[in-house]
Tab-separated table of C-alpha atoms and ligand atoms in Angstrom:
chain	number	residue	atom	x	y	z
A	1	UNK	CA	20.653	12.031	-5.970
A	2	UNK	CA	23.308	13.848	-4.082
A	3	UNK	CA	22.415	14.181	-0.359
A	4	UNK	CA	21.237	18.191	0.697
A	5	UNK	CA	22.535	18.825	3.151
A	6	UNK	CA	19.793	21.223	4.501
A	7	UNK	CA	17.582	18.142	4.511
A	8	UNK	CA	17.175	16.351	8.195
A	9	UNK	CA	16.227	12.778	8.096
A	10	UNK	CA	14.404	10.842	10.661
A	11	UNK	CA	14.195	7.009	10.811
A	12	UNK	CA	12.205	4.363	12.573
A	13	UNK	CA	10.597	0.669	12.080
A	14	UNK	CA	6.771	0.160	12.737
A	15	UNK	CA	4.260	-0.984	11.194
A	16	UNK	CA	6.947	-4.000	10.136
A	17	UNK	CA	8.375	-1.528	7.691
A	18	UNK	CA	11.002	1.623	7.800
A	19	UNK	CA	9.508	4.658	8.120
A	20	UNK	CA	11.823	7.879	7.133
A	21	UNK	CA	10.506	11.207	7.852
A	22	UNK	CA	12.780	14.302	5.918
A	23	UNK	CA	12.810	17.645	7.347
A	24	UNK	CA	14.239	21.168	6.255
A	25	UNK	CA	14.619	21.532	9.996
A	26	UNK	CA	16.198	19.931	12.851
A	27	UNK	CA	13.846	19.209	14.583
A	28	UNK	CA	13.483	16.024	17.210
A	29	UNK	CA	10.740	16.636	18.736
A	30	UNK	CA	8.325	16.794	15.976
A	31	UNK	CA	9.774	14.064	14.601
A	32	UNK	CA	8.901	11.621	17.567
A	33	UNK	CA	5.610	13.053	17.481
A	34	UNK	CA	5.118	12.218	13.753
A	35	UNK	CA	6.419	8.649	15.004
A	36	UNK	CA	3.990	8.515	17.927
A	37	UNK	CA	1.201	9.847	15.767
A	38	UNK	CA	2.548	6.369	13.027
A	39	UNK	CA	2.251	3.986	16.056
A	40	UNK	CA	-0.943	5.084	17.387
A	41	UNK	CA	-2.549	4.758	13.862
A	42	UNK	CA	-0.678	1.711	14.050
A	43	UNK	CA	-1.899	0.242	17.303
A	44	UNK	CA	-5.653	0.582	16.055
A	45	UNK	CA	-5.590	-0.871	12.044
A	46	UNK	CA	-2.954	-3.736	12.624
A	47	UNK	CA	-4.469	-7.544	12.501
A	48	UNK	CA	-0.460	-8.232	13.725
A	49	UNK	CA	-1.812	-7.407	17.379
A	50	UNK	CA	-4.606	-8.819	19.449
A	51	UNK	CA	-6.093	-5.995	20.513
A	52	UNK	CA	-6.459	-3.537	17.771
A	53	UNK	CA	-10.112	-2.098	16.519
A	54	UNK	CA	-10.069	-4.052	13.615
A	55	UNK	CA	-9.272	-6.853	15.447
A	56	UNK	CA	-11.779	-6.413	17.297
A	57	UNK	CA	-14.172	-6.776	14.666
A	58	UNK	CA	-12.071	-9.932	13.270
A	59	UNK	CA	-12.918	-11.573	16.843
A	60	UNK	CA	-16.908	-11.118	16.539
A	61	UNK	CA	-17.237	-12.428	13.352
A	62	UNK	CA	-19.897	-14.534	12.621
A	63	UNK	CA	-21.193	-13.904	16.430
A	64	UNK	CA	-21.863	-9.988	17.220
A	65	UNK	CA	-21.519	-6.358	15.590
A	66	UNK	CA	-18.725	-4.424	17.001
A	67	UNK	CA	-19.119	-0.544	17.070
A	68	UNK	CA	-15.745	0.485	15.910
A	69	UNK	CA	-14.397	4.525	15.946
A	70	UNK	CA	-15.546	6.939	12.559
A	71	UNK	CA	-12.037	6.952	11.069
A	72	UNK	CA	-11.923	2.875	11.178
A	73	UNK	CA	-15.423	2.877	9.823
A	74	UNK	CA	-14.494	5.285	7.422
A	75	UNK	CA	-11.601	3.221	6.411
A	76	UNK	CA	-13.551	-0.038	5.802
A	77	UNK	CA	-16.186	1.618	4.511
A	78	UNK	CA	-14.181	2.498	1.729
A	79	UNK	CA	-12.004	-0.571	1.513
A	80	UNK	CA	-15.552	-2.714	1.237
A	81	UNK	CA	-16.497	-0.321	-1.930
A	82	UNK	CA	-13.091	-0.955	-3.729
A	83	UNK	CA	-13.006	-4.666	-3.010
A	84	UNK	CA	-16.683	-4.497	-4.623
A	85	UNK	CA	-15.525	-2.565	-7.772
A	86	UNK	CA	-15.874	-4.219	-11.035
A	87	UNK	CA	-13.248	-6.204	-11.647
A	88	UNK	CA	-11.307	-5.997	-8.730
A	89	UNK	CA	-8.639	-8.542	-7.588
A	90	UNK	CA	-8.394	-5.956	-4.319
A	91	UNK	CA	-10.421	-7.955	-1.207
A	92	UNK	CA	-10.356	-6.953	2.163
A	93	UNK	CA	-11.389	-9.528	3.841
A	94	UNK	CA	-8.440	-11.689	2.409
A	95	UNK	CA	-7.470	-11.573	6.330
A	96	UNK	CA	-7.895	-16.167	6.314
A	97	UNK	CA	-5.788	-16.143	3.370
A	98	UNK	CA	-2.965	-13.924	4.700
A	99	UNK	CA	-2.859	-15.399	7.678
A	100	UNK	CA	-2.428	-18.692	6.284
A	101	UNK	CA	0.329	-18.011	3.769
A	102	UNK	CA	1.952	-15.611	6.621
A	103	UNK	CA	4.493	-13.954	4.137
A	104	UNK	CA	6.766	-11.527	5.358
A	105	UNK	CA	6.401	-13.120	8.713
A	106	UNK	CA	8.683	-15.942	9.436
A	107	UNK	CA	7.635	-19.847	9.185
A	108	UNK	CA	6.833	-19.566	5.638
A	109	UNK	CA	5.122	-22.718	3.954
A	110	UNK	CA	3.014	-23.564	0.414
A	111	UNK	CA	0.282	-24.171	2.071
A	112	UNK	CA	-1.877	-27.333	0.637
A	113	UNK	CA	-4.355	-26.680	-2.199
A	114	UNK	CA	-6.762	-28.031	0.138
A	115	UNK	CA	-6.555	-25.558	2.311
A	116	UNK	CA	-6.669	-22.628	0.734
A	117	UNK	CA	-10.092	-23.573	-1.316
A	118	UNK	CA	-11.317	-24.396	2.090
A	119	UNK	CA	-10.509	-20.187	2.975
A	120	UNK	CA	-11.974	-18.654	0.096
A	121	UNK	CA	-15.627	-18.865	1.104
A	122	UNK	CA	-14.581	-16.877	4.192
A	123	UNK	CA	-13.239	-14.184	1.417
A	124	UNK	CA	-16.510	-12.597	0.558
A	125	UNK	CA	-16.663	-8.895	1.072
A	126	UNK	CA	-20.109	-8.723	0.313
A	127	UNK	CA	-20.303	-10.762	4.136
A	128	UNK	CA	-19.273	-7.347	5.854
A	129	UNK	CA	-22.636	-5.673	7.002
A	130	UNK	CA	-21.720	-1.999	7.909
A	131	UNK	CA	-24.546	-0.074	9.777
A	132	UNK	CA	-23.710	3.842	9.228
A	133	UNK	CA	-26.309	4.539	12.101
A	134	UNK	CA	-24.478	2.771	15.151
A	135	UNK	CA	-21.043	2.701	13.124
A	136	UNK	CA	-21.065	-0.736	13.290
A	137	UNK	CA	-19.222	-3.842	11.466
A	138	UNK	CA	-20.114	-7.684	11.457
A	139	UNK	CA	-18.618	-10.201	9.548
A	140	UNK	CA	-20.979	-12.739	8.982
A	141	UNK	CA	-19.483	-15.827	9.159
A	142	UNK	CA	-17.261	-16.877	11.662
A	143	UNK	CA	-13.593	-17.449	11.132
A	144	UNK	CA	-13.744	-13.958	8.637
A	145	UNK	CA	-10.847	-11.513	9.018
A	146	UNK	CA	-10.883	-7.735	7.300
A	147	UNK	CA	-7.174	-7.583	6.615
A	148	UNK	CA	-6.247	-3.367	5.673
A	149	UNK	CA	-2.686	-3.979	4.978
A	150	UNK	CA	-3.559	-2.573	1.539
A	151	UNK	CA	-4.336	0.648	2.071
A	152	UNK	CA	-3.634	1.645	5.370
A	153	UNK	CA	-0.075	2.723	5.098
A	154	UNK	CA	-1.904	5.464	2.942
A	155	UNK	CA	-4.510	6.088	4.733
A	156	UNK	CA	-1.835	6.780	7.673
A	157	UNK	CA	1.205	8.777	5.051
A	158	UNK	CA	-2.025	11.372	4.829
A	159	UNK	CA	-3.019	11.814	8.385
A	160	UNK	CA	1.091	12.675	8.893
A	161	UNK	CA	1.019	14.780	5.887
A	162	UNK	CA	-2.232	16.490	7.425
A	163	UNK	CA	-0.470	16.836	10.731
A	164	UNK	CA	2.788	18.247	9.252
A	165	UNK	CA	0.178	21.044	7.551
A	166	UNK	CA	-1.389	21.349	11.047
A	167	UNK	CA	2.458	22.193	12.665
A	168	UNK	CA	2.648	24.701	9.560
A	169	UNK	CA	5.557	22.461	7.680
A	170	UNK	CA	5.781	23.172	4.054
A	171	UNK	CA	8.304	20.773	3.064
A	172	UNK	CA	8.284	17.399	4.148
A	173	UNK	CA	8.779	13.437	3.123
A	174	UNK	CA	7.312	10.822	4.786
A	175	UNK	CA	7.980	7.193	3.551
A	176	UNK	CA	5.904	4.216	4.965
A	177	UNK	CA	7.748	1.354	3.371
A	178	UNK	CA	6.873	1.986	-0.031
A	179	UNK	CA	3.827	4.650	0.630
A	180	UNK	CA	5.954	8.024	0.064
A	181	UNK	CA	3.560	11.815	0.614
A	182	UNK	CA	5.250	14.909	0.059
A	183	UNK	CA	4.555	18.222	1.306
A	184	UNK	CA	6.437	21.429	-0.710
A	185	UNK	CA	8.939	21.037	-3.259
A	186	UNK	CA	11.521	19.621	-1.507
A	187	UNK	CA	15.055	20.807	-1.793
A	188	UNK	CA	15.603	21.425	-5.792
A	189	UNK	CA	12.127	22.854	-6.808
A	190	UNK	CA	10.663	18.688	-6.423
A	191	UNK	CA	11.495	15.979	-3.960
A	192	UNK	CA	13.586	12.655	-5.559
A	193	UNK	CA	11.970	9.845	-5.525
A	194	UNK	CA	13.640	6.413	-6.465
A	195	UNK	CA	12.147	3.817	-7.995
A	196	UNK	CA	13.483	0.612	-6.468
A	197	UNK	CA	15.379	-2.325	-9.311
A	198	UNK	CA	13.312	-5.146	-8.785
A	199	UNK	CA	15.539	-8.087	-6.875
A	200	UNK	CA	18.891	-6.006	-6.428
A	201	UNK	CA	20.792	-4.092	-4.267
A	202	UNK	CA	18.427	-1.943	-1.673
A	203	UNK	CA	19.919	0.931	-3.398
A	204	UNK	CA	19.760	0.197	-7.141
A	205	UNK	CA	17.234	2.242	-9.106
A	206	UNK	CA	15.798	1.675	-12.499
A	207	UNK	CA	14.953	5.876	-12.419
A	208	UNK	CA	13.668	8.372	-10.435
A	209	UNK	CA	10.616	10.360	-9.855
A	210	UNK	CA	10.406	13.678	-9.271
A	211	UNK	CA	6.913	15.217	-7.870
A	212	UNK	CA	6.391	18.428	-5.907
A	213	UNK	CA	3.242	17.972	-3.068
A	214	UNK	CA	1.972	14.584	-4.421
A	215	UNK	CA	2.301	11.008	-3.292
A	216	UNK	CA	4.587	7.771	-4.722
A	217	UNK	CA	3.540	4.683	-3.825
A	218	UNK	CA	4.783	1.477	-5.320
A	219	UNK	CA	3.333	-2.366	-4.905
A	220	UNK	CA	5.755	-4.735	-5.882
A	221	UNK	CA	6.672	-8.437	-5.832
A	222	UNK	CA	9.941	-7.796	-4.482
A	223	UNK	CA	9.405	-6.078	-0.825
A	224	UNK	CA	7.980	-9.012	0.709
A	225	UNK	CA	8.053	-13.323	-0.600
A	226	UNK	CA	9.868	-15.934	0.367
A	227	UNK	CA	10.946	-19.219	-2.211
A	228	UNK	CA	10.306	-22.725	-1.841
A	229	UNK	CA	10.970	-24.999	-4.347
A	230	UNK	CA	13.045	-22.907	-7.327
A	231	UNK	CA	8.938	-20.706	-7.034
A	232	UNK	CA	8.800	-17.100	-5.665
A	233	UNK	CA	5.845	-16.421	-3.741
A	234	UNK	CA	4.653	-12.579	-2.982
A	235	UNK	CA	2.539	-11.328	-0.530
A	236	UNK	CA	-0.238	-9.883	-3.235
A	237	UNK	CA	-2.441	-12.356	-3.012
A	238	UNK	CA	-5.473	-13.776	-5.765
A	239	UNK	CA	-9.006	-13.665	-4.049
A	240	UNK	CA	-10.133	-15.720	-6.704
A	241	UNK	CA	-7.712	-18.207	-6.388
A	242	UNK	CA	-5.653	-18.338	-2.741
A	243	UNK	CA	-2.679	-17.908	-4.286
A	244	UNK	CA	-0.029	-14.709	-4.964
A	245	UNK	CA	-1.657	-13.097	-8.482
A	246	UNK	CA	0.558	-14.048	-11.298
A	247	UNK	CA	1.409	-11.982	-14.369
A	248	UNK	CA	3.480	-9.799	-15.750
A	249	UNK	CA	4.078	-7.292	-13.601
A	250	UNK	CA	7.084	-6.376	-10.949
A	251	UNK	CA	5.433	-3.450	-9.857
A	252	UNK	CA	3.193	-0.524	-10.139
A	253	UNK	CA	3.570	3.149	-8.990
A	254	UNK	CA	1.080	5.105	-8.354
A	255	UNK	CA	1.735	8.852	-8.301
A	256	UNK	CA	-1.723	11.240	-6.351
A	257	UNK	CA	-2.581	13.732	-4.608
A	258	UNK	CA	-3.258	11.208	-1.298
A	259	UNK	CA	-1.678	8.217	-0.519
A	260	UNK	CA	-4.568	6.308	-0.017
A	261	UNK	CA	-5.469	6.341	-3.536
A	262	UNK	CA	-2.236	5.501	-4.525
A	263	UNK	CA	-2.417	2.276	-1.829
A	264	UNK	CA	-5.925	1.564	-3.030
A	265	UNK	CA	-4.376	1.761	-6.955
A	266	UNK	CA	-1.226	-0.064	-6.713
A	267	UNK	CA	-2.833	-3.027	-5.190
A	268	UNK	CA	-5.827	-2.929	-7.803
A	269	UNK	CA	-3.972	-2.283	-11.063
A	270	UNK	CA	-1.169	-5.027	-9.850
A	271	UNK	CA	-4.028	-7.074	-9.895
A	272	UNK	CA	-5.757	-5.751	-13.589
A	273	UNK	CA	-2.198	-6.616	-15.128
A	274	UNK	CA	-0.633	-3.678	-17.416
A	275	UNK	CA	-3.862	-3.674	-20.572
A	276	UNK	CA	-6.391	-3.389	-18.339
A	277	UNK	CA	-4.866	-0.703	-16.339
A	278	UNK	CA	-4.252	1.454	-19.053
A	279	UNK	CA	-7.463	1.560	-20.193
A	280	UNK	CA	-8.969	1.698	-17.390
A	281	UNK	CA	-7.114	5.050	-16.098
A	282	UNK	CA	-7.747	7.100	-19.056
A	283	UNK	CA	-11.062	7.695	-17.373
A	284	UNK	CA	-8.999	8.894	-13.766
A	285	UNK	CA	-7.112	11.720	-14.677
A	286	UNK	CA	-5.531	12.425	-11.138
A	287	UNK	CA	-4.038	8.669	-10.937
A	288	UNK	CA	-1.013	8.088	-12.831
A	289	UNK	CA	0.791	5.125	-12.941
A	290	UNK	CA	4.043	3.543	-13.974
A	291	UNK	CA	4.129	-0.292	-14.484
A	292	UNK	CA	7.441	-2.093	-14.181
A	293	UNK	CA	7.254	-5.564	-15.939
A	294	UNK	CA	9.158	-8.907	-15.851
A	295	UNK	CA	10.515	-7.923	-19.383
A	296	UNK	CA	12.343	-4.952	-18.008
A	297	UNK	CA	9.498	-2.613	-19.472
A	298	UNK	CA	8.787	0.809	-18.043
A	299	UNK	CA	5.115	1.786	-18.690
A	300	UNK	CA	3.467	5.268	-18.331
A	301	UNK	CA	0.091	5.586	-18.109
A	302	UNK	CA	0.640	9.356	-18.412
A	303	UNK	CA	3.032	11.824	-17.115
A	304	UNK	CA	1.230	15.545	-16.029
A	305	UNK	CA	2.303	15.027	-12.212
A	306	UNK	CA	5.727	14.007	-12.393
A	307	UNK	CA	8.587	13.677	-14.090
A	308	UNK	CA	10.663	10.778	-14.459
A	309	UNK	CA	15.275	9.864	-15.176
A	310	UNK	CA	15.893	7.204	-16.121
A	311	UNK	CA	19.315	5.668	-14.494
A	312	UNK	CA	19.346	2.328	-15.166
A	313	UNK	CA	19.070	1.498	-19.139
A	314	UNK	CA	19.195	-2.161	-19.199
A	315	UNK	CA	14.816	-1.413	-18.818
A	316	UNK	CA	13.116	0.258	-21.382
A	317	UNK	CA	10.728	3.345	-21.071
A	318	UNK	CA	7.278	3.428	-23.160
A	319	UNK	CA	5.349	6.210	-23.136
B	1	ADP	P1	2.622	-3.763	0.036
B	1	ADP	O1	2.800	-4.403	1.356
B	1	ADP	O2	3.877	-3.328	-0.731
B	1	ADP	O3	2.020	-1.904	0.706
B	1	ADP	P2	0.180	-3.687	-1.014
B	1	ADP	O4	-0.635	-2.196	-0.516
B	1	ADP	O5	-0.238	-4.114	-2.220
B	1	ADP	O6	1.688	-3.456	-0.671
B	1	ADP	O7	-0.415	-4.500	-0.016
B	1	ADP	C1	-0.463	-6.049	0.275
B	1	ADP	C2	-1.002	-6.363	1.820
B	1	ADP	O8	-2.204	-6.145	1.457
B	1	ADP	C3	-0.405	-7.924	2.073
B	1	ADP	O9	0.998	-7.803	2.849
B	1	ADP	C4	-1.730	-8.081	2.254
B	1	ADP	O10	-2.011	-7.700	4.092
B	1	ADP	C5	-3.007	-7.492	1.900
B	1	ADP	N1	-3.216	-8.087	0.917
B	1	ADP	C6	-2.621	-9.297	-0.030
B	1	ADP	N2	-3.974	-9.515	-1.206
B	1	ADP	C7	-5.021	-8.991	-1.011
B	1	ADP	C8	-5.783	-8.105	-2.205
B	1	ADP	N3	-5.650	-9.251	-3.434
B	1	ADP	N4	-6.379	-7.481	-1.458
B	1	ADP	C9	-6.534	-6.255	-0.800
B	1	ADP	N5	-5.117	-6.632	0.190
B	1	ADP	C10	-4.423	-7.681	-0.112
B	2	MG	MG1	0.667	-0.430	0.447
B	3	MG	MG1	-2.086	-0.978	-1.841
């Protein structure tokens, strides 16, 4: 990927992630409005600050329902539906386990098995009661915590895309720590998005995904993890056991129109593994996935909305 001299890149660190905005014009003011918008969204959805709207719901767990804004209600309703879909290991009530593991934050240790087991009853999405008429959310058990970490970045990437569209921007890319959303075709007829080589140098790529006005989201076990006694513990947890999900995958990348779908499906498919995912995606033509396995295969569910160029021959494409 040779740098395109017409592209202006703006970066920031928000939501605990590096954020990159690419525009085809020098426009500091637009870039700072985008970053302000992201910050504003983060302040609503984060569980890493006590005063967010989501934390207001969590603080009231076991006590009372909390009225939330329409966007928060909608995102929670969506996260609940995905969590309750058949065979889903996506679970937005995973908060108590995420907080216990602290993966991606300092002070990591492997929790006691008993500790984790004791938290499992607090992670049932059926115990979240939504009331459409009052726009309120009630976590029925004290100690429950919702965590929108597996869906919020995708949602916010779409908010940014919609904002840029409204500002009449035709060509742009926003990368929210691995959640990429694009407008237009970039400079060369498509935006080029790198598929990272797991556990390698930050700029090492398996290949390049080319898209035009699509979202590309990757969720992998090499982004947020820690090591203890020679074992790696990553940040996507199995709601059945409380431990990191363990399967044949390094990462899942989803190509779709909306980044919220990309974010949902990367997490959902990661939990399903390759075989089940491929069967599952047959009925959902708008969602396409690339699976990178620990034995160096790059498996494509289908390839209608993007093209792919392999750069690293130690990986084997499977179509
Ligand atoms: P990324 O952080 O790379 O975007 P995901 O979109 O898969 O990855 O989101 C992972 C985050 O979602 C975790 O950091 C945690 O906050 C939360 N999480 C962990 N396990 C699950 C799960 N099984 N279902 C839903 N959310 C989860
Ligand atoms: Mg995500
Ligand atoms: Mg996700």
